[in-house]
Structures are given as C-alpha cells and as structure tokens.
Short mmCIF file of C-alpha atoms in Angstrom, two decimals:
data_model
loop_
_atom_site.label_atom_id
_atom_site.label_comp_id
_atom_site.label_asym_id
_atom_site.label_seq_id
_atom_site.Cartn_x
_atom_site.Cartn_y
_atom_site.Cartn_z
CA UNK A 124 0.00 0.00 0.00
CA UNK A 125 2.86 2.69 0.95
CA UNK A 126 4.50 1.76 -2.36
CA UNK A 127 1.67 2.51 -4.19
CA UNK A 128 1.49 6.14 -6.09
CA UNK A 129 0.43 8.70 -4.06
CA UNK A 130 -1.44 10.54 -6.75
CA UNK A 131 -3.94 13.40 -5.49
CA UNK A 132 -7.36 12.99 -5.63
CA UNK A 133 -10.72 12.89 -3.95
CA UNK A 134 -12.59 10.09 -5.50
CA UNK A 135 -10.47 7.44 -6.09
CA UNK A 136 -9.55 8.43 -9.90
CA UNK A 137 -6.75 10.08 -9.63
CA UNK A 138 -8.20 13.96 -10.32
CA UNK A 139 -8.56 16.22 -7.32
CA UNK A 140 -12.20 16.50 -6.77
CA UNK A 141 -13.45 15.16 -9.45
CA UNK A 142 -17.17 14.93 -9.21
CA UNK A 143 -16.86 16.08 -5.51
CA UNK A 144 -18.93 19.30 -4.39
CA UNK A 145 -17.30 21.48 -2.47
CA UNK A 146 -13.72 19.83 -3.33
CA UNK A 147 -11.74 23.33 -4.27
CA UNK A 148 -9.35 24.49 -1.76
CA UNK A 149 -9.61 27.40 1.01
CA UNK A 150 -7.57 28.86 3.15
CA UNK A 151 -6.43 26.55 6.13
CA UNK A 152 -8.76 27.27 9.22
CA UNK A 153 -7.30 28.76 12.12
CA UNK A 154 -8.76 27.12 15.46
CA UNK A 155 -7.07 30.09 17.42
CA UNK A 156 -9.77 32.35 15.86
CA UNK A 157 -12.66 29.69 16.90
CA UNK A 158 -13.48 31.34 20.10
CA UNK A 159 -13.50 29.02 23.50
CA UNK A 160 -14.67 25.65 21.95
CA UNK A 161 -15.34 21.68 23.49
CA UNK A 162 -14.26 19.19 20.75
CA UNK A 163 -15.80 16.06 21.45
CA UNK A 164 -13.83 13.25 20.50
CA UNK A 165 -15.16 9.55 21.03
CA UNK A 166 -12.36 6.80 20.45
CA UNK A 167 -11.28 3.19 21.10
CA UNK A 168 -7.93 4.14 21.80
CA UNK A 169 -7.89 2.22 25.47
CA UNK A 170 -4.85 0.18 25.39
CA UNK A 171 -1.42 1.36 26.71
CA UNK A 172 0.20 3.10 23.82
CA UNK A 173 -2.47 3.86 21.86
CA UNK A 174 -4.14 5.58 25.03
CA UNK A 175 -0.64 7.10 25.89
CA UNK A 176 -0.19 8.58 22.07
CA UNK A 177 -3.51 10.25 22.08
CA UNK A 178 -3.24 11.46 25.92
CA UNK A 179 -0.24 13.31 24.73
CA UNK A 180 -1.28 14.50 21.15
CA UNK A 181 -4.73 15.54 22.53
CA UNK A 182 -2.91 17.60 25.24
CA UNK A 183 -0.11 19.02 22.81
CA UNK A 184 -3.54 20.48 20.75
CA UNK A 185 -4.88 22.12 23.90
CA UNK A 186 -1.38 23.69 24.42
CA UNK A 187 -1.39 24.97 20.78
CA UNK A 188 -4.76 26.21 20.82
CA UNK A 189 -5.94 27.32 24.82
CA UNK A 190 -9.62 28.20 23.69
CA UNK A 191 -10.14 25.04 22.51
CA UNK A 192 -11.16 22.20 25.01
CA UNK A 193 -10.92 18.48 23.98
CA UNK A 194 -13.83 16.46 25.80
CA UNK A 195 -12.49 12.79 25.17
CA UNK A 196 -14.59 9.39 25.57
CA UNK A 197 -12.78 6.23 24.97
CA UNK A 198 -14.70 2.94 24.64
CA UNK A 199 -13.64 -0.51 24.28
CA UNK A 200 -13.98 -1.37 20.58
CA UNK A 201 -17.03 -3.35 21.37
CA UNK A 202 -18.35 -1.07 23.06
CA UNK A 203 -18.04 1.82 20.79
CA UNK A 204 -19.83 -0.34 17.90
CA UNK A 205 -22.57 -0.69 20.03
CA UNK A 206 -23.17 2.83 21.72
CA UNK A 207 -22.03 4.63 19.03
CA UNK A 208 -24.82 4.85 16.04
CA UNK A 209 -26.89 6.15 18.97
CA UNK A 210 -24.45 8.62 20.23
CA UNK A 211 -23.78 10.14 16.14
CA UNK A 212 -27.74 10.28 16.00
CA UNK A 213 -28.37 12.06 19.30
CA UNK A 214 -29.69 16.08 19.23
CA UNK A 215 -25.62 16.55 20.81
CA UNK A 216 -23.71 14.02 18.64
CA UNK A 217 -19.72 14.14 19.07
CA UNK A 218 -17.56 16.01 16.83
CA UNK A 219 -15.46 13.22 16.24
CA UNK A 220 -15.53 9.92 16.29
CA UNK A 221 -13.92 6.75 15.32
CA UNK A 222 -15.91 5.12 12.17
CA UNK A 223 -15.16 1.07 11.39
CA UNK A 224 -14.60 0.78 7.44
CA UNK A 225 -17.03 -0.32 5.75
CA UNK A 226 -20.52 -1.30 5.22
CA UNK A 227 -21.64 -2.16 9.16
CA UNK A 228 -20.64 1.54 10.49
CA UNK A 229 -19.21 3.84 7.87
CA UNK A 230 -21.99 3.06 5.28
CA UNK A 231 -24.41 3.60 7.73
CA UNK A 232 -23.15 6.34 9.18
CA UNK A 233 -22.98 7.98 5.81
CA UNK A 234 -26.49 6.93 4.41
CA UNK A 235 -28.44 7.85 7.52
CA UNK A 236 -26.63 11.85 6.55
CA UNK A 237 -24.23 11.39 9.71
CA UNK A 238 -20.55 12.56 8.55
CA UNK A 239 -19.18 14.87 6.90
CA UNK A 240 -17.60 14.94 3.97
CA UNK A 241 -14.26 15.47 4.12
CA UNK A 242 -12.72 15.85 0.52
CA UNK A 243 -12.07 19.79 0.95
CA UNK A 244 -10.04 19.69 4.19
CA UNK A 245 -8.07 16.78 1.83
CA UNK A 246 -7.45 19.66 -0.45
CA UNK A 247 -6.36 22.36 2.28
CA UNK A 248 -4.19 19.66 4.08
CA UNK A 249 -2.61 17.76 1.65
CA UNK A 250 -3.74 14.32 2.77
CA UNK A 251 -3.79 13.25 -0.74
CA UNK A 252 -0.36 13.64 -1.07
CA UNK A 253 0.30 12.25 2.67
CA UNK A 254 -1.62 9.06 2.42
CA UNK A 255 -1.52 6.82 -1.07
CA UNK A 256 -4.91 6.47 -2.41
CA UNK A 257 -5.11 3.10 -1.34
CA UNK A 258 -5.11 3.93 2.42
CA UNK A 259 -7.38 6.89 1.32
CA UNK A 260 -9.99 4.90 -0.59
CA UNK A 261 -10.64 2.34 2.60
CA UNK A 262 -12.47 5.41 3.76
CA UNK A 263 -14.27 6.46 0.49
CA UNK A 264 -18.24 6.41 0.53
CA UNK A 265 -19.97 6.30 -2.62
CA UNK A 266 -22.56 9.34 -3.84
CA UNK A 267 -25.77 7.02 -3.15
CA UNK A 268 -23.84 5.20 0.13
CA UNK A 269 -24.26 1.77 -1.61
CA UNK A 270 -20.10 0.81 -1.88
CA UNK A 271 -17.05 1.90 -0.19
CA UNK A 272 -13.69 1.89 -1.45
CA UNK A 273 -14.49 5.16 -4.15
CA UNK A 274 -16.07 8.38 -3.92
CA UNK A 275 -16.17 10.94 -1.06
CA UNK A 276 -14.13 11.09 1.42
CA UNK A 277 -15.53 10.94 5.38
CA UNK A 278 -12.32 9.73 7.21
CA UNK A 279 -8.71 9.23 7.72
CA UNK A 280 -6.50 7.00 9.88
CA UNK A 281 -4.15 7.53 12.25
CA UNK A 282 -2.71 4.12 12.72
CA UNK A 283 -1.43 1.12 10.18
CA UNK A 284 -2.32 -2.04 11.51
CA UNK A 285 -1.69 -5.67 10.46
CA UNK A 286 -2.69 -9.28 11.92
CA UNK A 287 1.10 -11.06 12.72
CA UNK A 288 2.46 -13.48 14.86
CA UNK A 289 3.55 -12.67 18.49
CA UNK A 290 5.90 -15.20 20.07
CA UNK A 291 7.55 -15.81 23.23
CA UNK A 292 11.35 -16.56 22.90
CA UNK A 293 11.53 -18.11 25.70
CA UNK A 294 8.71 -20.59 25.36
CA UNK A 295 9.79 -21.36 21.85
CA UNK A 296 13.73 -21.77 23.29
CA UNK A 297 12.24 -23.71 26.15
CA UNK A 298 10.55 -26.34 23.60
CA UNK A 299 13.52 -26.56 21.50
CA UNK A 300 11.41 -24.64 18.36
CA UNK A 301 13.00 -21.98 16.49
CA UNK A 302 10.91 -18.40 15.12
CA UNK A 303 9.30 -19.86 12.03
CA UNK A 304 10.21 -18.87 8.63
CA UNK A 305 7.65 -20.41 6.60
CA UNK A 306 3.80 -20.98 7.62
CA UNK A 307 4.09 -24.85 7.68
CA UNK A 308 7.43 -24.24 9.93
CA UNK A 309 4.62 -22.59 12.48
CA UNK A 310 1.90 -25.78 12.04
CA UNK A 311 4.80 -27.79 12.35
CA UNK A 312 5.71 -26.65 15.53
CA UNK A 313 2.08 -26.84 17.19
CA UNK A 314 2.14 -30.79 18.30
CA UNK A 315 5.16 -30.61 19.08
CA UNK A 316 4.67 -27.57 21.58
CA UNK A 317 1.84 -29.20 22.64
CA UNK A 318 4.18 -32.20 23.80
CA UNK A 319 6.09 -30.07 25.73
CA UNK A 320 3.60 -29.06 27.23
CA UNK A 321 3.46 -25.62 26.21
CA UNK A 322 0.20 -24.30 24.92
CA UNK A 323 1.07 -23.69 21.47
CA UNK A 324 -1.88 -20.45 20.55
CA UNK A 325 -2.98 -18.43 23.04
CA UNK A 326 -6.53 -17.43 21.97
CA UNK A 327 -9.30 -15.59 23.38
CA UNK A 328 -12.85 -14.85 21.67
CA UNK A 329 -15.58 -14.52 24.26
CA UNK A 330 -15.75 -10.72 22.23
CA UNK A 331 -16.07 -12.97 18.88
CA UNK A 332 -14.08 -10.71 16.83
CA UNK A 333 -10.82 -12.04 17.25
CA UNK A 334 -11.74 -15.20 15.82
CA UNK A 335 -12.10 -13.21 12.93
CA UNK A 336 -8.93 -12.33 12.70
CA UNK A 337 -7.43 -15.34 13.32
CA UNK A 338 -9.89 -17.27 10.24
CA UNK A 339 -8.58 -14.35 8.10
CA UNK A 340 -4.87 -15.43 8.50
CA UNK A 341 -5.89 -18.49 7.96
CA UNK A 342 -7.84 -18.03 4.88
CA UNK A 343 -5.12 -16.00 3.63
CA UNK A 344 -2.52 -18.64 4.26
CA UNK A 345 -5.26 -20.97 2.30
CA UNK A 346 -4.66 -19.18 -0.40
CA UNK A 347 -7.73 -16.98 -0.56
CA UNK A 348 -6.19 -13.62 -0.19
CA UNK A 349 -6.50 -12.12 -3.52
CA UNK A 350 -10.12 -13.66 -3.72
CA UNK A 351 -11.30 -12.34 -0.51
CA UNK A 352 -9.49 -8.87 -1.34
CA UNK A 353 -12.18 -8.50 -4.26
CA UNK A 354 -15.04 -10.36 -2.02
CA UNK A 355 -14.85 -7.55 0.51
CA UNK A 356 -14.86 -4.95 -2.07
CA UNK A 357 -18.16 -6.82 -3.95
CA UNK A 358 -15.91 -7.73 -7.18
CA UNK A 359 -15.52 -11.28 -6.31
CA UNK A 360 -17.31 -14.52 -5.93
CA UNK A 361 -17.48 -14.83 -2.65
CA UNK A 362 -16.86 -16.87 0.06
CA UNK A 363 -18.27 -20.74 -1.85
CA UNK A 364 -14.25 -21.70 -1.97
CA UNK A 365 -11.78 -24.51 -1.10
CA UNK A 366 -10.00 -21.33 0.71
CA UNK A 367 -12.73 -20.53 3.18
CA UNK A 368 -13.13 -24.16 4.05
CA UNK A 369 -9.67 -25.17 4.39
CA UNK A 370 -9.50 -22.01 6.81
CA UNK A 371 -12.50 -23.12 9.19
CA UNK A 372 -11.22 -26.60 9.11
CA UNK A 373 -7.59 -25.73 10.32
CA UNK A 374 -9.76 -23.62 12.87
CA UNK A 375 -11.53 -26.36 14.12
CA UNK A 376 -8.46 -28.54 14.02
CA UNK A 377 -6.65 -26.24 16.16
CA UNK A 378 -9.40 -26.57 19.03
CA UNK A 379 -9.70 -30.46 18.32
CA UNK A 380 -5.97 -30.94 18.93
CA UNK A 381 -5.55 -28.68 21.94
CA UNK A 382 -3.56 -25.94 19.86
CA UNK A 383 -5.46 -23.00 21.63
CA UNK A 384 -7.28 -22.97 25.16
CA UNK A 385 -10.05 -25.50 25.33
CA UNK A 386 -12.48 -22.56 26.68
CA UNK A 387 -11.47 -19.93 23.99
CA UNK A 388 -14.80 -18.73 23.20
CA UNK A 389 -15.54 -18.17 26.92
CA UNK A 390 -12.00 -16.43 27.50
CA UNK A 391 -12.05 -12.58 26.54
CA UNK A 392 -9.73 -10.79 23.98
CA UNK A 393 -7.58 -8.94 26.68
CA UNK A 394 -7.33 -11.72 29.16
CA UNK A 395 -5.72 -14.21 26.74
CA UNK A 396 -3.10 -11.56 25.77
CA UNK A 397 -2.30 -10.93 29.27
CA UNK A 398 -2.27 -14.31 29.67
CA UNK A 399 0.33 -14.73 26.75
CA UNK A 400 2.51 -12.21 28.65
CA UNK A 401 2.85 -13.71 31.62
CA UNK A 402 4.13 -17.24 29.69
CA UNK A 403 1.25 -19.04 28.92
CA UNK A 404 1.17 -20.16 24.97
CA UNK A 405 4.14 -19.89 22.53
CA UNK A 406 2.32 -18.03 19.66
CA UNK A 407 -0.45 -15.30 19.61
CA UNK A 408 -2.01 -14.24 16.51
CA UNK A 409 -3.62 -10.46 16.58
CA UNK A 410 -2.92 -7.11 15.49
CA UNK A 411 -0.30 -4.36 15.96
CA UNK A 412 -2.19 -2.72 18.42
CA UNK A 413 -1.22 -5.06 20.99
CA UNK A 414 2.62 -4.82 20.95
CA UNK A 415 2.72 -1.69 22.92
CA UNK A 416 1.33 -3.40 26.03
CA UNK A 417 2.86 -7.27 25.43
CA UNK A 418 6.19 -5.64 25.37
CA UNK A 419 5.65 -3.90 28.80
CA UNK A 420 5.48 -6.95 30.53
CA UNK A 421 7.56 -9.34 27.84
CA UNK A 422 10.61 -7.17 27.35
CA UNK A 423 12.93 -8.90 25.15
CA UNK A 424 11.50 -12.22 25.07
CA UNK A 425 9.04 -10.74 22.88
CA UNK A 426 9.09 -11.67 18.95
CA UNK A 427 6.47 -10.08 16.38
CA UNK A 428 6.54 -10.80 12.96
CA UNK A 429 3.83 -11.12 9.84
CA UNK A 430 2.07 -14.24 9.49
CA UNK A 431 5.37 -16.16 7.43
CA UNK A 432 4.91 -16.89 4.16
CA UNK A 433 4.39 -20.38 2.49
CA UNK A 434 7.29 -20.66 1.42
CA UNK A 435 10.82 -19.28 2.21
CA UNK A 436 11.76 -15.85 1.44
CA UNK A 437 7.90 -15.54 -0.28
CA UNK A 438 5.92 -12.16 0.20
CA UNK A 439 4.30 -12.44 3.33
CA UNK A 440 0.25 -11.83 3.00
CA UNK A 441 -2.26 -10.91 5.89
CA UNK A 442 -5.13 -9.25 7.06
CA UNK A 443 -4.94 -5.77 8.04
CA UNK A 444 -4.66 -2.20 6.34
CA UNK A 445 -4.96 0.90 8.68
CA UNK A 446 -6.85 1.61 12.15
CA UNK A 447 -10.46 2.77 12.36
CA UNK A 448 -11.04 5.97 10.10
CA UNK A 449 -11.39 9.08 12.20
CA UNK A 450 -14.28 11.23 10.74
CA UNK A 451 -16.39 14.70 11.77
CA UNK A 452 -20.23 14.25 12.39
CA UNK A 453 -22.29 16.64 10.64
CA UNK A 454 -24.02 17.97 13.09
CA UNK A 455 -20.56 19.10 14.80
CA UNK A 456 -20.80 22.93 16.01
CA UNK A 457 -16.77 22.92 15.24
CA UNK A 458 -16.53 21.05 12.00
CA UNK A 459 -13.05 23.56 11.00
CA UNK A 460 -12.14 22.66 14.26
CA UNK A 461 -12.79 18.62 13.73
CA UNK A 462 -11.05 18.94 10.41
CA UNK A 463 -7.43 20.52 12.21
CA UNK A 464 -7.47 18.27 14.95
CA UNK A 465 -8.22 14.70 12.49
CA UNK A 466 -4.79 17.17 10.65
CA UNK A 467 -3.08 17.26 14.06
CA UNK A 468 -3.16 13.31 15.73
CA UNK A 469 -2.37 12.50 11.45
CA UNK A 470 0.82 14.80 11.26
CA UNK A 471 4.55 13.93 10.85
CA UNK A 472 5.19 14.70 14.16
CA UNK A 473 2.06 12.92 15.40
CA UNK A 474 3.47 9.67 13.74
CA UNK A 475 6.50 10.15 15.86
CA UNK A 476 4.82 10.48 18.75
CA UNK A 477 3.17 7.20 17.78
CA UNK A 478 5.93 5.54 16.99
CA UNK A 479 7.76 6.55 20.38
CA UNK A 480 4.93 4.92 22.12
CA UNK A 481 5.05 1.95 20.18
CA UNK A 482 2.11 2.02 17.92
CA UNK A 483 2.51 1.83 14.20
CA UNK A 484 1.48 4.85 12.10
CA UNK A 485 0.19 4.81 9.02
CA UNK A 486 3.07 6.55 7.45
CA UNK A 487 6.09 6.19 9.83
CA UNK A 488 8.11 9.25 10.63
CA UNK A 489 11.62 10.08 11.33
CA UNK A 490 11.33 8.15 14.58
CA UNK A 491 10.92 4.83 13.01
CA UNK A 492 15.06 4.83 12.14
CA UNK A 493 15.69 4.78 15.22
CA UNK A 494 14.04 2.21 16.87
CA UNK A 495 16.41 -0.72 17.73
CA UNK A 496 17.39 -3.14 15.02
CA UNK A 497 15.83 -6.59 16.18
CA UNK A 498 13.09 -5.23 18.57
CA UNK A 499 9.73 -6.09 18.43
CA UNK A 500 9.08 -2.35 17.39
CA UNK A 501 11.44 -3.03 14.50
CA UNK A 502 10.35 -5.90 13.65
CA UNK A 503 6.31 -4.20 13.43
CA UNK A 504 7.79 -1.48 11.40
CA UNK A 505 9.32 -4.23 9.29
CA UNK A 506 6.84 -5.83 8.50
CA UNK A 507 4.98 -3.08 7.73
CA UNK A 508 6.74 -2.37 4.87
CA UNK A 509 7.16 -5.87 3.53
CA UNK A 510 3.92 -6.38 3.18
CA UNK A 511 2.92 -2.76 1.60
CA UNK A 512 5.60 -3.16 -0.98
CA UNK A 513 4.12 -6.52 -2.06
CA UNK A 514 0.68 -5.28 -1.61
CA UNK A 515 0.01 -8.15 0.69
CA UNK A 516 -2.48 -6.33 2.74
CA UNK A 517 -6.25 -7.76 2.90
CA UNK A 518 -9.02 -5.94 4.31
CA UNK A 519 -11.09 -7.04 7.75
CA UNK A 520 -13.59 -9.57 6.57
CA UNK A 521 -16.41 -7.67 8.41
CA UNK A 522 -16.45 -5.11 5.59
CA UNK A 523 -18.19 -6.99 3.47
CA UNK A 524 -21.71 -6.59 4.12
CA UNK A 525 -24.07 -4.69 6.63
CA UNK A 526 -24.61 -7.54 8.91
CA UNK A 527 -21.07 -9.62 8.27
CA UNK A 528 -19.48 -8.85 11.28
CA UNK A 529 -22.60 -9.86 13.42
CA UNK A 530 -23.14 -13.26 11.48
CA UNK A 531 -19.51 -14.36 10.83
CA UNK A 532 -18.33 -13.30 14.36
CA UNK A 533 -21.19 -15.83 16.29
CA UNK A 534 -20.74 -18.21 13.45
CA UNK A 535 -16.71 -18.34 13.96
CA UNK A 536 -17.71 -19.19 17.14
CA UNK A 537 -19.83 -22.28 16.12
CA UNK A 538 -16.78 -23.20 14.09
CA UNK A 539 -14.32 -23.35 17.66
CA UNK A 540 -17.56 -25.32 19.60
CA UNK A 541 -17.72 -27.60 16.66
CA UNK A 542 -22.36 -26.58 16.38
CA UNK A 543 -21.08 -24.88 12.49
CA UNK A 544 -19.42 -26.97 10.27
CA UNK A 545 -16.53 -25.74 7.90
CA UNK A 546 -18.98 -26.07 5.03
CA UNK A 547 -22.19 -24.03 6.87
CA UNK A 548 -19.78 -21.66 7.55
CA UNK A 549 -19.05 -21.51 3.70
CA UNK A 550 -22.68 -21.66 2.66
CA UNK A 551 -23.70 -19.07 5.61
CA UNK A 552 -20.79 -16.29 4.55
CA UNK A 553 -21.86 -17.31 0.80
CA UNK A 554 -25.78 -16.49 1.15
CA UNK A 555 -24.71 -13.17 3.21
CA UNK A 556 -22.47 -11.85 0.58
CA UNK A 557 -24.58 -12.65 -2.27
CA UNK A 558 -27.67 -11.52 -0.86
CA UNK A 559 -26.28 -8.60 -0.18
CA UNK A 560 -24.55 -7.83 -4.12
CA UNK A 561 -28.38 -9.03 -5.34
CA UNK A 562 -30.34 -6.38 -3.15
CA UNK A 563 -27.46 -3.65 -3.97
CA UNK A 564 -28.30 -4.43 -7.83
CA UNK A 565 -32.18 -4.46 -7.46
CA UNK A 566 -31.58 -0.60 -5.12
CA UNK A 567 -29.77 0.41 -8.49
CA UNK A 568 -32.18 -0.74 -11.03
CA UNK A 569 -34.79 1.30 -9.30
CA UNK A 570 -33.38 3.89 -8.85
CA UNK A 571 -32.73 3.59 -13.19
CA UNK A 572 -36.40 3.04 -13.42
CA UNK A 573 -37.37 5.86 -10.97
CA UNK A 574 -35.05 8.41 -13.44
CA UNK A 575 -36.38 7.25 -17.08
#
C-alpha cells in the first residue's frame, strides 16, 4: 500500500475532486480564531500506547490552541460499535468519532446523513499527497452510500495495523522450536509444543471478533487472499471456496488438537493476551495494536513478525490495512475545528509520537530509524513495509456486508464449539455476501427506473 502512487485525488480516480462538491481548496482554518470551543472526540484508543499517544497529542492540541477544550470518551472497541450509532444520531452528537470501514458503520453512518464529507479539508491539508490512495480509498463512501472503497471522502487513519504473529522466545527456546520462517514451519511446531507441554496459541474470543482475525490469516494462508481482497470490495465470488473451508477446518483442528485454550470462546480478547505475557502459549495471533502493552510486561523475550509466508523468502500476506477511520459528524458545532485536529493526531510529528509509544502509524516518521534493530518495534515497522511493498495487505472480513461482522463473528464461534461446520460456515458467509450484491443491484435498477 505505501509503495503505491500517491497521486492526489478525492474520489479514487486520480483527479482532485473530481465529481466532488465542495472539493476546491480554502484557506487553512485557524482554530485560534474559533473562540473558546469543546471538541468532542469519542475513540477506542484504550490500550497502553495507543491511550498514551492520544493522551499526549490531545494535550499538545490544547497547548497549541488554549480556547479550545478536547472532551475525550474512549470505549472498548465493542463497546463503541454498540453505543455509538446512537451517540452520532443524538440532538448533541460528538464532533469526532472513530468510524469502522465499511458497510456495518461507515456506510451507515454515511447513508443515515451522519458525517461529513471530508474531501475539501483533503485539499487544504494535503492528505492526498500524505496518504496513497489506497489507504485513502478504505475510507471512500460512494454518492448514493451503496459501496465503499471510491467516492467521497468521510475519514482518515491515524494508525497502520496488520494481523502477525507474536511469540515468546523463551517458550519457543524452552521447547527446543526456532521463530518460524515459513507458515508450515509454524503448524509444524504446534504438536510438538503441545508435547512439551506448552500451549502452542494463546486465543481468546468470548468478544467474537478475534476469531475473525485469526480465520482471516488463515484463509489467507489458504490461499484466498487475492479472492477475498475483491469479495470484501463486492468484485468477487465470494466466500463458496476450497480457501474458506480449508480455513475453518484448520480452525476447528486447532481446538480439536488442543492448539489454543479449550475454553477460547468463553476467554475474553484482553485476558488471553495478558495471559500470553505472563508465559502461557508460545504463539499469539492479533494485530499491531497489541505490541505496545505485550512488550511492557515481555521485554525482550518478545518476537512479532507477519504471518510467514508459504514458502521461504515468499511475500508475506495478511489481514490488516490501517486503524479505524477518524471522521467529523455533521451535526458538529466545530466542523473547522474537527477537520485541524483529524490534521493534528495525522501529522509527521504525530506519527512520531506514535511511533515513540510503540504504535505503528500509518506513514512512519523520522522516529521509526531509530528504533532498535531486532526489537519487536522493529520488527512491526518491518513488517509493515514488507507487506505494503508486495501489496500483501487484505481488508477485515467484516467489511463486506451490513450484517457480516454480526453473522460471521457468532458463526466463527460455532466453528471453535464444533455446532457450524466448515462447510455451513461456507454456505452461511456465501448467502450473506450474495444476498447482499443481489439487493445492492435491485436498489440500483430502481433507482434507473425511478429516473427514465
């Protein structure tokens, strides 16, 4: 993705504003001049450094700009999804929130008239030219709010963010297993962890979306990347593939065998990672976002890298792509305001400040040469580039559809209790995505009919 062109534009073609209203250019806004202001900001920023990197950005605004007063209200990413539709919909909505890609939030958000667009502040702040279009266009809502991925603009991202592999050196050292280079290195090593009585994955999904996660490696791995890439987008087939089986089988497989925790689905997301860093499991497979706190407690013993390739020296391939967008409501009172902040917690020196904290910006700064050759930061940052400069990036399965993330999350965990079969799962994900693309194509054929 970072070694993509970076070639202005609003709408996903390439020409600055095309087809945008209100895309020209004005004169940067000056919050100084705003009078005494409250920005309400709601985020899921809760863990460690991504709750230290805000605490300090959000407070190096206020400094900048006294009159204006940031109000902040961070939720647990579960909790945000839930509470915050309500929130954006309220008579006092934030001013800025956190927005999931895709159709279950962003969509929504923009059909229902609840963000603003943001393609002129893109013009006045050169985020066109700071993030490639590909980054860009994960936040892109189209004219009629039926498909993301082109037209306006109603978000950008502080944070890159990737599924990998966290291991512990020591447990791996322990049980005679070296850092694995290629994918079936890694399944290799599970029984025989197992017989060493080391719990080979750490795992928890009592808050059902990390078993997404963990399926999308797996898919990937499978061999489904590039036709899940287009799934997600609604330019592929679907989910009715050897790759989406193959994944939900190795998933059940791993519980059958005693690869993760036998109560995984009753074990929550934070608990098992804690659990990892204090010693328990050799391998832990979840995003970036985690690394900041793991390495608090893990130190040196801990190891992060991509999900390895199939084979040696390959291009590695995952999930991932950039943190949730960060948009302006548009019923804000401050929407200038919004727009310098989202410019502010994006900035060079913002992605320092990330990086110093651990967390992985979208676009690294200066500070990412000199984090420690061989660290787990290094080895984030790493991979982070590896996989944008083989374009091995695959978006979060729960973009697909309004209702994906609801359905696949519960039925993920059928998969783990063994109620959903790896083919249901298929069929279920299948009848989702194409009912979906069918009632997308009947909206559009009225809405030909309506015009003639």
């Amino acid at each position: 993705l970072l070694a993509s062109a970076c070639v202005p534009g609003t709408d996903g073609s390439g020409a600055a504003g095309a087809g945008v209203p209100g895309a020209a250019a004005t004169a940067r806004p000056d919050p100084s001049k705003a009078g005494k202001a409250t920005l309400t900001v709601w985020d899921q920023e809760i863990r460690g450094g991504q709750n230290d990197e805000l605490e300090r950005l959000n407070a190096e605004f206020e400094k900048k700009y006294p009159n204006i007063r940031i109000k902040r209200v961070a939720r647990s990413f579960s909790d945000l999804k839930t509470t915050l539709k309500l929130a954006v919909s309220g008579n006092k909505p934030p001013d800025v929130i956190q927005a999931n890609q895709g159709y279950p939030d962003m969509v929504a958000f923009v059909k229902a008239g609840l963000l603003t667009p943001l393609d002129n502040y893109a013009g006045i702040y050169a985020w066109n030219t700071r993030y490639p279009n590909t980054l860009l266009n994960l936040n892109r809502v189209s004219a009629d709010a039926r498909d993301f991925g082109t037209g306006r603009l109603y978000g950008i991202s502080q944070t890159g963010e990737y599924i990998g592999v966290y291991y512990n050196k020591d447990v791996l050292e322990k049980a005679g297993v070296d850092p694995p280079k290629t994918w079936k290195e890694l399944t290799d090593a599970l029984p025989r962890l197992k017989d060493e009585g080391e719990l080979p994955v750490q795992f928890g999904n009592l808050d059902k979306y990390p078993a997404i996660h963990t399926f999308g490696v797996l898919q990937n791995q499978a061999g489904g990347a590039e036709e899940t890439r287009e799934s997600v987008f609604g330019r592929g087939d679907g989910f009715a593939n050897e790759p989406t089986k193959e994944a939900a089988r190795t998933l059940a497989d791993w519980k059958k065998h005693g690869y993760v925790p036998k109560g995984a689905n009753g074990t929550g997301y934070d608990d098992a990672a804690k659990k990892f860093a204090d010693g328990d499991g050799a391998f832990l497979i979840t995003g970036t976002w985690q690394l900041p706190d793991l390495k608090k407690t893990m130190g040196d013993s801990l190891g992060f890298m991509p999900p390895p390739p199939a084979k040696k020296d390959a291009d590695p391939v995952t999930t991932g792509g950039q943190g949730l967008a960060w948009s302006v409501t548009s019923k804000s009172r401050h929407p200038e305001v919004a727009a310098a902040y989202l410019d502010f917690i994006t900035s060079r020196h913002a992605a320092d400040v990330m990086t110093e904290e651990g967390v992985l910006p979208a676009v690294p700064g200066k500070a990412a040469e000199k984090i420690p050759e061989g660290s787990a930061d290094a080895q984030m940052v790493d991979g982070w580039k590896q996989l944008n400069a083989a374009d091995g990036l695959v978006p979060y399965l729960d973009y697909t559809t309004p209702d994906f993330y609801d359905s696949l999350s519960a039925d993920l965990q059928g998969v783990i209790d063994g109620s959903v079969s790896p083919d249901q799962l298929s069929e279920k994900m299948q009848r989702s995505y194409t009912g979906f693309q069918k009632d997308k194509r009947a909206e559009k054929q009225n809405d030909g009919s309506a015009g003639r």
